[in-house]
Amino acid sequence: MRKALLTHVKRVVVKIGSGVISTDAGLEDDRVAAISTDICRLLDLGLEVIVVSSGAISAGKGQLGITGRPQTIPQKQAAAAIGQTQIIPRYKEVFQGSDYNVAQVLLTRDDLSNRRRYLNARNTVMTLLEYGVTPIVNENDTVVVEEIRFGDNDNLSALVTSLVEADLLIILSDVDGLYDQDPVENRQAQLLSMVERITPTIDAMAGESRGNLGVGGMNSKLKAVKRASLSGVGTLIANGRTPNILSRIFAGEEIGTYFLPAQSKLTAKKHWIAFSKKPRGKLLVDAGGERAVVKQGKSLLPSGICGVDGGFERGDAVRLCTRDGAEFARGVISYSLAEVLQIMGKQSADIEKVLGYKYRDEVVCRDNLVLTIEEEEVD
Ligand code: GLU
């Protein structure tokens, strides 16, 4: 059964959590070696692998004399800068032992928010894959501040999955998968082998569990699963400390929890609008405009706009909200704030009369618009 679900997989993103390759005492070289060897076996099978590896902060903090999680942002940034120099050589050494090469790719959320930089990052990773080199991705922790972080590498791995149009996301952490109850508190807890859809019941099973070393707990993993699922990709959450976990997954063993992808997926561009591109302002939309967008699958015309909140330029992503500010969609806008202020409430036929020119009839065209995903707080 599992094997059948994985036969189409050619390109896989493997996220390695801090808890898989490090302890509070720092990087565990033998863990990196074991997981690297396992990845090389996937490469032997002809798979393309993109690694998203955490662990920089926990690897580097020891050199700063820090035990436990570093508290301040500068401490985390300094620790990441140190740790990254330890992690990459470990991967490289083992990959080279099997005649493979690795490359380091450090990304910030801003890189993926900007369409040009997003496509650039994509080209770089695709070129590495073409040359048979395995990219090892991490957040560029050293230069990002809290407000512009991906948040955690679970999220980053889901965005990378869409970026490279991978066929599968594997999240390796220090737990075996999703349990129906907290396995620490309840010995009867059962591991779920397959989840068809993330319902509120499934969300509740994730609880508030959180590892000590990494940032994301099961909640952030489920969020990543949803995001990957909307690009049409299934996710496997499994224990990265289990020997040969990746080879065993591809041998078809029922191991970890497999989350089926959503039936209807977003195109890569819409996925980018929903999750990678940072929204700027809000358009307040009247009931007619909301109905046209949500129920009838139409574009947003100037006539449906009854207010604006915040600034934006042509080409920015904006939130489409009801009059009381509840977001129901987001999309890339074809007019600037100054222009919208002049044409809102008017007919498309009048745009040219008002502005002296017209880019298009729609303010947010359907092709660049995504409905807000159920219960998903897209930030
Ligand atoms: N980028 C962080 C690191 O390398 C990890 C973030 C996370 O745990 O999700 O330490």
Tab-separated table of C-alpha atoms and ligand atoms in Angstrom:
chain	number	residue	atom	x	y	z
A	1	MET	CA	0.000	0.000	0.000
A	2	ARG	CA	2.707	2.448	1.041
A	3	LYS	CA	4.851	1.441	-1.864
A	4	ALA	CA	2.019	2.233	-4.266
A	5	LEU	CA	1.773	5.722	-2.787
A	6	LEU	CA	5.447	6.356	-3.404
A	7	THR	CA	5.974	4.899	-6.878
A	8	HIS	CA	5.462	8.252	-8.597
A	9	VAL	CA	8.080	9.973	-6.430
A	10	LYS	CA	11.124	11.220	-8.319
A	11	ARG	CA	11.970	14.335	-6.330
A	12	VAL	CA	11.729	14.436	-2.555
A	13	VAL	CA	12.311	17.105	0.075
A	14	VAL	CA	13.724	15.659	3.303
A	15	LYS	CA	13.480	17.937	6.335
A	16	ILE	CA	15.831	16.990	9.132
A	17	GLY	CA	14.943	18.410	12.532
A	18	SER	CA	17.486	19.633	15.063
A	19	GLY	CA	16.500	16.765	17.374
A	20	VAL	CA	17.549	14.234	14.705
A	21	ILE	CA	21.154	15.343	14.356
A	22	SER	CA	21.939	17.122	17.605
A	23	THR	CA	21.473	17.068	21.349
A	24	ASP	CA	21.825	19.840	23.859
A	25	ALA	CA	25.549	19.034	23.820
A	26	GLY	CA	25.781	19.948	20.123
A	27	LEU	CA	25.957	18.230	16.750
A	28	GLU	CA	26.064	14.432	16.744
A	29	ASP	CA	28.440	13.623	13.929
A	30	ASP	CA	27.417	9.979	13.757
A	31	ARG	CA	23.767	11.007	13.309
A	32	VAL	CA	24.609	13.290	10.413
A	33	ALA	CA	26.695	10.474	8.968
A	34	ALA	CA	23.888	7.928	9.321
A	35	ILE	CA	21.261	10.143	7.744
A	36	SER	CA	23.627	11.220	4.966
A	37	THR	CA	24.388	7.605	4.125
A	38	ASP	CA	20.678	6.917	4.033
A	39	ILE	CA	20.117	9.870	1.650
A	40	CYS	CA	22.908	8.598	-0.598
A	41	ARG	CA	21.030	5.292	-0.891
A	42	LEU	CA	18.030	7.266	-2.212
A	43	LEU	CA	20.301	8.959	-4.719
A	44	ASP	CA	21.503	5.487	-5.748
A	45	LEU	CA	17.869	4.657	-6.507
A	46	GLY	CA	17.789	7.606	-8.911
A	47	LEU	CA	15.776	9.929	-6.674
A	48	GLU	CA	16.491	13.651	-6.463
A	49	VAL	CA	16.728	14.829	-2.873
A	50	ILE	CA	16.560	18.345	-1.491
A	51	VAL	CA	17.568	18.404	2.162
A	52	VAL	CA	16.229	21.036	4.545
A	53	SER	CA	18.467	20.684	7.563
A	54	SER	CA	17.965	22.364	10.909
A	55	GLY	CA	20.473	22.052	13.695
A	56	ALA	CA	22.657	25.095	13.060
A	57	ILE	CA	21.687	26.829	16.279
A	58	SER	CA	21.961	23.753	18.438
A	59	ALA	CA	25.296	22.820	16.817
A	60	GLY	CA	26.813	26.264	17.326
A	61	LYS	CA	25.506	27.378	20.707
A	62	GLY	CA	28.037	25.291	22.662
A	63	GLN	CA	30.869	27.446	21.359
A	64	LEU	CA	29.100	30.433	22.882
A	65	GLY	CA	28.888	28.592	26.183
A	66	ILE	CA	25.090	28.374	26.011
A	67	THR	CA	23.168	25.411	27.401
A	68	GLY	CA	19.448	25.016	26.652
A	69	ARG	CA	17.880	27.195	23.960
A	70	PRO	CA	19.596	30.504	23.271
A	71	GLN	CA	17.303	33.282	24.472
A	72	THR	CA	18.141	36.361	22.467
A	73	ILE	CA	17.997	36.762	18.702
A	74	PRO	CA	21.656	37.850	18.396
A	75	GLN	CA	22.644	34.713	20.338
A	76	LYS	CA	20.625	32.525	17.973
A	77	GLN	CA	22.095	34.295	14.965
A	78	ALA	CA	25.634	33.939	16.222
A	79	ALA	CA	25.049	30.283	17.112
A	80	ALA	CA	23.577	29.600	13.658
A	81	ALA	CA	26.556	31.238	11.961
A	82	ILE	CA	28.896	28.947	13.893
A	83	GLY	CA	26.746	25.851	13.571
A	84	GLN	CA	26.248	26.113	9.838
A	85	THR	CA	30.032	25.811	9.364
A	86	GLN	CA	29.954	22.569	11.325
A	87	ILE	CA	26.928	21.006	9.672
A	88	ILE	CA	27.789	21.376	5.999
A	89	PRO	CA	31.274	19.758	6.198
A	90	ARG	CA	29.743	16.748	7.990
A	91	TYR	CA	27.203	16.195	5.214
A	92	LYS	CA	29.804	16.867	2.553
A	93	GLU	CA	32.257	14.351	3.922
A	94	VAL	CA	29.767	11.484	3.889
A	95	PHE	CA	28.242	12.374	0.517
A	96	GLN	CA	31.688	12.551	-1.043
A	97	GLY	CA	32.442	9.116	0.345
A	98	SER	CA	29.630	7.889	-1.926
A	99	ASP	CA	30.751	10.104	-4.827
A	100	TYR	CA	28.017	12.662	-4.413
A	101	ASN	CA	28.226	16.409	-3.859
A	102	VAL	CA	26.285	18.802	-1.679
A	103	ALA	CA	25.660	22.545	-1.848
A	104	GLN	CA	24.594	24.983	0.837
A	105	VAL	CA	21.485	27.088	0.157
A	106	LEU	CA	20.489	29.655	2.783
A	107	LEU	CA	17.126	31.346	2.284
A	108	THR	CA	15.135	34.086	3.963
A	109	ARG	CA	11.421	34.634	3.779
A	110	ASP	CA	12.063	37.830	1.830
A	111	ASP	CA	13.842	35.773	-0.833
A	112	LEU	CA	10.715	33.718	-1.406
A	113	SER	CA	8.333	36.677	-1.089
A	114	ASN	CA	9.880	38.504	-3.995
A	115	ARG	CA	8.861	36.813	-7.266
A	116	ARG	CA	12.159	37.536	-9.023
A	117	ARG	CA	14.240	36.227	-6.125
A	118	TYR	CA	11.869	33.288	-5.706
A	119	LEU	CA	12.390	32.278	-9.334
A	120	ASN	CA	16.108	32.849	-8.921
A	121	ALA	CA	16.266	30.559	-5.908
A	122	ARG	CA	14.267	28.011	-7.870
A	123	ASN	CA	16.672	28.206	-10.815
A	124	THR	CA	19.659	27.723	-8.550
A	125	VAL	CA	18.198	24.669	-6.851
A	126	MET	CA	17.034	23.199	-10.157
A	127	THR	CA	20.490	23.721	-11.654
A	128	LEU	CA	22.101	21.970	-8.711
A	129	LEU	CA	19.735	19.029	-9.190
A	130	GLU	CA	20.489	18.910	-12.908
A	131	TYR	CA	24.150	18.582	-12.021
A	132	GLY	CA	23.367	15.824	-9.553
A	133	VAL	CA	24.272	17.971	-6.538
A	134	THR	CA	22.131	17.713	-3.389
A	135	PRO	CA	21.096	21.111	-2.017
A	136	ILE	CA	21.183	21.437	1.766
A	137	VAL	CA	18.814	24.236	2.632
A	138	ASN	CA	18.408	26.136	5.883
A	139	GLU	CA	16.963	29.466	6.858
A	140	ASN	CA	19.611	32.185	6.737
A	141	ASP	CA	19.171	32.656	10.488
A	142	THR	CA	22.145	34.979	10.762
A	143	VAL	CA	20.496	37.834	8.869
A	144	VAL	CA	16.790	37.512	9.646
A	145	VAL	CA	14.896	39.228	12.399
A	146	GLU	CA	11.875	37.707	14.103
A	147	GLU	CA	9.201	39.473	12.035
A	148	ILE	CA	10.526	38.182	8.748
A	149	ARG	CA	11.355	34.617	9.702
A	150	PHE	CA	9.821	31.547	8.103
A	151	GLY	CA	9.123	30.704	11.711
A	152	ASP	CA	10.462	27.194	11.562
A	153	ASN	CA	12.009	24.790	9.122
A	154	ASP	CA	8.799	22.754	8.880
A	155	ASN	CA	7.260	25.736	7.126
A	156	LEU	CA	10.419	26.321	5.089
A	157	SER	CA	10.404	22.697	3.926
A	158	ALA	CA	6.777	23.014	2.730
A	159	LEU	CA	7.603	26.172	0.779
A	160	VAL	CA	10.687	24.503	-0.692
A	161	THR	CA	8.502	21.543	-1.703
A	162	SER	CA	6.366	23.898	-3.766
A	163	LEU	CA	9.403	25.868	-4.987
A	164	VAL	CA	11.046	22.818	-6.540
A	165	GLU	CA	7.778	21.048	-7.406
A	166	ALA	CA	8.791	17.995	-5.403
A	167	ASP	CA	6.600	14.877	-5.338
A	168	LEU	CA	6.940	14.135	-1.630
A	169	LEU	CA	7.882	15.850	1.618
A	170	ILE	CA	9.440	13.787	4.393
A	171	ILE	CA	9.678	15.459	7.787
A	172	LEU	CA	12.128	13.645	10.021
A	173	SER	CA	11.920	14.501	13.681
A	174	ASP	CA	12.521	12.713	16.966
A	175	VAL	CA	8.979	11.315	17.129
A	176	ASP	CA	7.633	8.328	15.189
A	177	GLY	CA	4.754	10.229	13.597
A	178	LEU	CA	1.313	11.431	14.683
A	179	TYR	CA	-0.284	9.630	17.632
A	180	ASP	CA	-3.981	9.699	18.490
A	181	GLN	CA	-3.010	10.732	22.045
A	182	ASP	CA	0.122	12.060	23.672
A	183	PRO	CA	2.415	8.997	23.735
A	184	VAL	CA	4.405	10.349	26.658
A	185	GLU	CA	1.353	10.655	28.876
A	186	ASN	CA	-0.576	7.689	27.547
A	187	ARG	CA	0.946	4.288	26.873
A	188	GLN	CA	-2.091	3.217	24.863
A	189	ALA	CA	-1.465	5.945	22.306
A	190	GLN	CA	-1.624	4.605	18.739
A	191	LEU	CA	0.481	5.821	15.851
A	192	LEU	CA	-1.641	6.784	12.844
A	193	SER	CA	-0.265	5.201	9.705
A	194	MET	CA	-2.287	7.274	7.258
A	195	VAL	CA	-4.223	10.522	7.493
A	196	GLU	CA	-6.556	11.377	4.638
A	197	ARG	CA	-7.412	14.911	5.657
A	198	ILE	CA	-6.406	17.204	8.483
A	199	THR	CA	-9.661	17.664	10.331
A	200	PRO	CA	-10.023	19.553	13.643
A	201	THR	CA	-9.812	16.132	15.370
A	202	ILE	CA	-6.429	15.507	13.774
A	203	ASP	CA	-5.305	19.022	14.682
A	204	ALA	CA	-6.302	18.344	18.291
A	205	MET	CA	-4.114	15.212	18.353
A	206	ALA	CA	-1.074	17.346	17.634
A	207	GLY	CA	-1.563	19.093	20.974
A	208	GLU	CA	1.041	21.551	22.053
A	209	SER	CA	3.967	19.140	21.887
A	210	ARG	CA	7.233	20.856	21.167
A	211	GLY	CA	10.772	19.571	20.971
A	212	ASN	CA	13.518	21.068	23.042
A	213	LEU	CA	16.018	21.819	20.336
A	214	GLY	CA	14.075	22.831	17.249
A	215	VAL	CA	11.365	25.431	16.963
A	216	GLY	CA	8.446	23.486	15.572
A	217	GLY	CA	6.272	20.982	17.408
A	218	MET	CA	3.610	18.735	15.862
A	219	ASN	CA	1.381	21.765	15.220
A	220	SER	CA	3.878	23.409	12.963
A	221	LYS	CA	4.379	20.065	11.209
A	222	LEU	CA	0.666	19.775	10.479
A	223	LYS	CA	0.690	23.315	9.132
A	224	ALA	CA	3.540	22.308	6.832
A	225	VAL	CA	1.601	19.177	5.817
A	226	LYS	CA	-1.371	21.384	4.819
A	227	ARG	CA	0.811	23.666	2.788
A	228	ALA	CA	2.542	20.792	1.012
A	229	SER	CA	-0.809	19.133	0.455
A	230	LEU	CA	-2.101	22.234	-1.327
A	231	SER	CA	0.701	21.884	-3.827
A	232	GLY	CA	-0.558	18.365	-4.440
A	233	VAL	CA	2.110	16.642	-2.386
A	234	GLY	CA	1.814	14.022	0.350
A	235	THR	CA	3.913	14.295	3.510
A	236	LEU	CA	5.460	11.594	5.643
A	237	ILE	CA	6.359	12.364	9.234
A	238	ALA	CA	8.787	9.808	10.640
A	239	ASN	CA	11.501	9.364	13.207
A	240	GLY	CA	14.890	10.430	11.866
A	241	ARG	CA	16.620	8.538	14.661
A	242	THR	CA	15.315	5.204	13.373
A	243	PRO	CA	18.165	3.475	11.480
A	244	ASN	CA	17.888	3.635	7.666
A	245	ILE	CA	14.550	5.345	7.931
A	246	LEU	CA	14.585	6.751	4.382
A	247	SER	CA	15.593	3.499	2.712
A	248	ARG	CA	12.910	1.721	4.709
A	249	ILE	CA	10.280	4.244	3.663
A	250	PHE	CA	11.143	3.729	0.015
A	251	ALA	CA	11.208	-0.030	0.465
A	252	GLY	CA	7.511	0.366	1.289
A	253	GLU	CA	7.572	-0.229	5.031
A	254	GLU	CA	4.522	1.111	6.870
A	255	ILE	CA	6.560	3.452	8.986
A	256	GLY	CA	5.695	6.938	10.278
A	257	THR	CA	2.488	8.772	9.374
A	258	TYR	CA	1.616	9.418	5.754
A	259	PHE	CA	-0.642	12.389	4.967
A	260	LEU	CA	-2.432	12.213	1.649
A	261	PRO	CA	-2.370	15.353	-0.495
A	262	ALA	CA	-5.483	17.503	-1.044
A	263	GLN	CA	-7.754	16.507	-3.921
A	264	SER	CA	-7.558	19.924	-5.502
A	265	LYS	CA	-4.196	21.565	-5.555
A	266	LEU	CA	-3.140	25.144	-6.127
A	267	THR	CA	-0.921	25.964	-9.094
A	268	ALA	CA	2.669	26.788	-8.132
A	269	LYS	CA	1.944	30.492	-8.700
A	270	LYS	CA	-1.177	30.481	-6.509
A	271	HIS	CA	0.667	28.530	-3.826
A	272	TRP	CA	3.315	31.228	-3.870
A	273	ILE	CA	0.647	33.942	-3.519
A	274	ALA	CA	-1.014	32.098	-0.629
A	275	PHE	CA	2.046	31.200	1.395
A	276	SER	CA	5.321	32.745	0.225
A	277	LYS	CA	4.461	36.245	-0.879
A	278	LYS	CA	4.046	38.675	1.961
A	279	PRO	CA	0.736	40.586	1.765
A	280	ARG	CA	0.885	44.355	2.159
A	281	GLY	CA	-2.472	46.104	2.516
A	282	LYS	CA	-6.149	45.220	2.673
A	283	LEU	CA	-8.976	45.867	0.261
A	284	LEU	CA	-12.385	46.075	1.902
A	285	VAL	CA	-14.894	44.438	-0.390
A	286	ASP	CA	-18.699	44.773	-0.366
A	287	ALA	CA	-21.033	41.778	-0.235
A	288	GLY	CA	-21.506	41.731	-4.025
A	289	GLY	CA	-17.770	41.724	-4.669
A	290	GLU	CA	-17.220	39.008	-2.085
A	291	ARG	CA	-19.950	36.853	-3.629
A	292	ALA	CA	-18.443	37.276	-7.108
A	293	VAL	CA	-15.008	36.208	-5.856
A	294	VAL	CA	-15.965	33.454	-3.411
A	295	LYS	CA	-19.098	31.934	-4.931
A	296	GLN	CA	-18.785	32.703	-8.615
A	297	GLY	CA	-15.027	32.321	-9.088
A	298	LYS	CA	-14.725	35.795	-10.599
A	299	SER	CA	-12.069	38.501	-10.457
A	300	LEU	CA	-12.351	41.534	-8.191
A	301	LEU	CA	-13.553	44.608	-10.061
A	302	PRO	CA	-13.247	48.203	-8.823
A	303	SER	CA	-17.015	48.333	-8.259
A	304	GLY	CA	-16.751	45.767	-5.430
A	305	ILE	CA	-14.188	47.721	-3.412
A	306	CYS	CA	-15.540	49.922	-0.640
A	307	GLY	CA	-12.369	50.772	1.273
A	308	VAL	CA	-8.638	50.235	1.678
A	309	ASP	CA	-6.368	49.734	4.642
A	310	GLY	CA	-2.592	50.089	4.420
A	311	GLY	CA	-0.367	50.869	1.474
A	312	PHE	CA	0.560	48.769	-1.545
A	313	GLU	CA	2.041	49.106	-4.973
A	314	ARG	CA	0.929	47.565	-8.239
A	315	GLY	CA	2.177	43.947	-8.156
A	316	ASP	CA	2.002	43.606	-4.371
A	317	ALA	CA	-0.106	40.928	-2.699
A	318	VAL	CA	-3.132	42.304	-0.836
A	319	ARG	CA	-5.714	40.751	1.450
A	320	LEU	CA	-9.315	40.853	0.272
A	321	CYS	CA	-11.485	41.388	3.327
A	322	THR	CA	-15.108	41.904	4.210
A	323	ARG	CA	-16.123	45.345	5.480
A	324	ASP	CA	-15.291	44.248	9.028
A	325	GLY	CA	-11.812	43.180	8.068
A	326	ALA	CA	-12.141	39.368	7.854
A	327	GLU	CA	-9.887	38.038	5.109
A	328	PHE	CA	-11.541	35.784	2.506
A	329	ALA	CA	-8.923	35.830	-0.252
A	330	ARG	CA	-5.616	37.276	-1.236
A	331	GLY	CA	-4.154	38.177	-4.570
A	332	VAL	CA	-1.728	40.241	-6.580
A	333	ILE	CA	-3.114	43.689	-7.307
A	334	SER	CA	-2.939	45.395	-10.696
A	335	TYR	CA	-3.261	48.954	-9.389
A	336	SER	CA	-1.443	51.035	-6.746
A	337	LEU	CA	-3.076	52.439	-3.629
A	338	ALA	CA	-3.285	55.918	-5.201
A	339	GLU	CA	-5.060	54.444	-8.228
A	340	VAL	CA	-7.431	52.257	-6.210
A	341	LEU	CA	-8.491	55.261	-4.152
A	342	GLN	CA	-9.656	56.911	-7.367
A	343	ILE	CA	-11.380	53.965	-9.054
A	344	MET	CA	-12.951	52.105	-6.125
A	345	GLY	CA	-16.733	51.830	-6.324
A	346	LYS	CA	-16.633	52.693	-10.047
A	347	GLN	CA	-17.359	50.592	-13.128
A	348	SER	CA	-14.410	49.095	-15.036
A	349	ALA	CA	-15.570	51.021	-18.096
A	350	ASP	CA	-14.822	54.230	-16.198
A	351	ILE	CA	-11.230	53.374	-15.173
A	352	GLU	CA	-9.701	55.059	-18.196
A	353	LYS	CA	-11.855	58.162	-17.788
A	354	VAL	CA	-10.773	58.525	-14.154
A	355	LEU	CA	-7.077	57.659	-14.430
A	356	GLY	CA	-6.397	58.592	-18.034
A	357	TYR	CA	-5.202	55.011	-18.699
A	358	LYS	CA	-6.197	51.468	-17.846
A	359	TYR	CA	-4.038	48.413	-17.121
A	360	ARG	CA	-6.975	46.024	-17.046
A	361	ASP	CA	-10.658	45.784	-16.068
A	362	GLU	CA	-9.960	43.821	-12.891
A	363	VAL	CA	-8.228	45.174	-9.805
A	364	VAL	CA	-7.289	41.632	-8.752
A	365	CYS	CA	-7.478	39.171	-11.635
A	366	ARG	CA	-8.747	35.659	-10.933
A	367	ASP	CA	-5.503	34.083	-12.170
A	368	ASN	CA	-3.641	35.871	-9.387
A	369	LEU	CA	-6.146	35.289	-6.610
A	370	VAL	CA	-6.458	32.559	-3.975
A	371	LEU	CA	-9.338	32.018	-1.590
A	372	THR	CA	-8.278	31.924	2.039
A	373	ILE	CA	-7.689	28.345	2.998
A	374	GLU	CA	-10.111	26.951	5.590
A	375	GLU	CA	-8.963	27.513	9.185
A	376	GLU	CA	-5.513	28.282	7.936
A	377	GLU	CA	-4.078	31.466	9.354
A	378	VAL	CA	-1.840	32.384	6.460
A	379	ASP	CA	0.533	34.974	7.817
B	1	GLU	N1	17.117	27.222	11.310
B	1	GLU	C1	17.217	26.705	12.644
B	1	GLU	C2	18.560	26.014	12.849
B	1	GLU	O1	19.195	25.626	11.905
B	1	GLU	C3	16.175	25.676	12.957
B	1	GLU	C4	14.763	26.126	12.889
B	1	GLU	C5	13.845	24.971	13.324
B	1	GLU	O2	14.179	24.220	14.244
B	1	GLU	O3	12.776	24.805	12.731
B	1	GLU	O4	18.963	25.838	13.973
